[in-house]
Amino acid sequence: MKRSLAVLLGSILALAMILTGCGKSDTAASEGSDSSDGGKLEIFSWWTAGGEADGLNALIDVFNKKQPDIEVKNEAVAGGAGSNAKAVLATRMQGGNPPSTFQVHGGAELMAYVDAGKMEPLNDLFKKNGWDGKFPEDLIDMVSKDGKIYGIPVDIHRGNVLWYNKKVFDDNNLQPPKTFDEFFDVADKLKAKGITPLAIGDKEVWGSTMVFENILLAELGPDKYKQLWTGEVTFDDPAVKKSAEIFKKMIGYINDDHSSLAWQDASQLVADGKAAMNIMGDWAKGYFTSKNLKYNEDFGAVPTPESDGSFMVVADTFGKPKGVKNPDQVDKFLTVLGSVDGQDAFNPKKGSIPANVDGDTSKYDDYSKQAMDDFKTDSLTPSLAHGSAAPQGFMTKVDEAVNVFVTQKNVDNFIQSLTQASSLLK
Ligand code: GAL
C-alpha cells in the first residue's frame, strides 16, 4: 500500500474516533489544550511547495505588519493536497490539541469537524468585518451549516485545468486539445517524437484521482457529476464506465516514473519540456510562476478536455477550532486572511483567485482574470480528490481503487470497487 493511503487510513480512524466521541470531550479539549504554544499563533496547512509556500509567506508577512506583537508559527506539513497534514490534524483534533487555525476545504472536509462539534462559528467575525455579501454565496454555502459559518475562504482554485508547455506545442505545431479525440491525437504525435504526452505525479494517489474526476466531469456533465455524490447517479452508469475507458487510454501516455513523483515534480516535467501536458489545479500556475515561468509565454492553460463551462472548485478555508487558548489572535489572523490586502498578497503567488469579491483584479495575470470571469459564469462543481464532494472514508476507498486501476487497468474491477465504496456516501 502506498504511504499516502496508509496515512489517509490513519486519518479516517482518527476522524471516526472524533465522530463517535471516543476522543477527549470538548471540555477536556479546552482544558487540556496547549494550542497557543506559549502564545504563538499556529497556522496549520500543507503549503510547502513552490507557489503555495510563497503565497502563505506573503499572507504571513501582511499579518506580521498588521500585528507585530503576535508571534506566528508556520506549522505546514509537507505533502500535496494534505496527504500527510490531514492525518496529523485529525490526530491533534482528536487529542484535544488543535492548532490555532488550520487549512480545510469547504464542503465535506470541513463539515466532518463541524458535525463532531469541534469548530467555532464565525458569524460574529463576519459581521464585525462587514463581510456579508463579500464572498460568493456558493462558497459561503460550502462553509456553512444551519446558518452558521465555520470557515473563512482564502482562495478559489480551479481544478479542471490542462497545462501545456508552449514551446513543445509550438515546435510541433500542436493546438491544446479541447476534446478527448484531440487529446489522443496530440498525444500520439508527441509520443512519435519521443516526448511524454502527459505528466502525472501520483506518489500521493490524488494526482491520478484528480485526472479521473476531471474525466467524470467531462463525460457526465456538471449536473450528473454532482449527483454521483448524492447517490442519484450510480457508479454503474454507462458514462462512468466510459470515463474509466478514457482514463485507461490516457494512462498509456503518462511518464513511467509517475508513482514516485509528487504533483510539483510532474509540473516540473512540463516546465522542462520533458513532458508536454499536465492535468492539475491552478496551484500548478503558482508553481510555474515561482520558477519564473510566464503564462502564455512558457506555459499555457485550457480547461481539461470537454469540461469547458464547468469550474471544479477547490476552495481553501481556515477555521477556528474549539478550545484554542488564543481565540483573539485567531480572529485577528482570520481578519487579515479574509481581507482584500491579505487575499491580494496570497492569491497572485498561489495561482488562485481571491475569494473576497473586492480583490483588486489588476494584481492578477491574464490566466487569473479569465478564471475570475469563468467562476462567475461556469457551472461550479465540488472536487472529490480535494475533499469537498464526499466524506473522507469514501475518498480513501476511491484513492485505493484508482491506485489499483492505474496499474491493473481493469475497468470492470474498477467500477465494482467504486460501486462498493459508494455505500460510504451519506
Ligand atoms: C489542494 C489545496 C491547494 C494546493 C494543493 C496542492 O488540496 O486546496 O491549495 O495546496 O492541494 O498541495
XYZ file of C-alpha atoms in Angstrom, residues 1 64 70 74 93 98 189 201 208 227 233 264-265 272 313 322-323 360 362 396:
20
model
C 0.000 0.000 0.000
C 3.098 40.414 10.753
C 1.715 38.254 17.669
C 4.099 28.228 10.440
C -8.062 17.430 16.941
C -5.850 21.682 17.905
C 2.032 12.932 -32.280
C 2.735 12.596 -10.179
C -4.422 10.392 -10.537
C -25.440 13.616 -8.475
C -26.352 8.727 -10.221
C 5.095 19.550 -8.318
C 7.567 17.052 -9.858
C 11.354 21.462 -18.507
C -13.918 24.385 -7.230
C -12.962 24.993 19.796
C -10.676 25.050 22.798
C -8.030 44.017 -6.968
C -5.114 44.495 -11.594
C -9.934 6.934 0.623
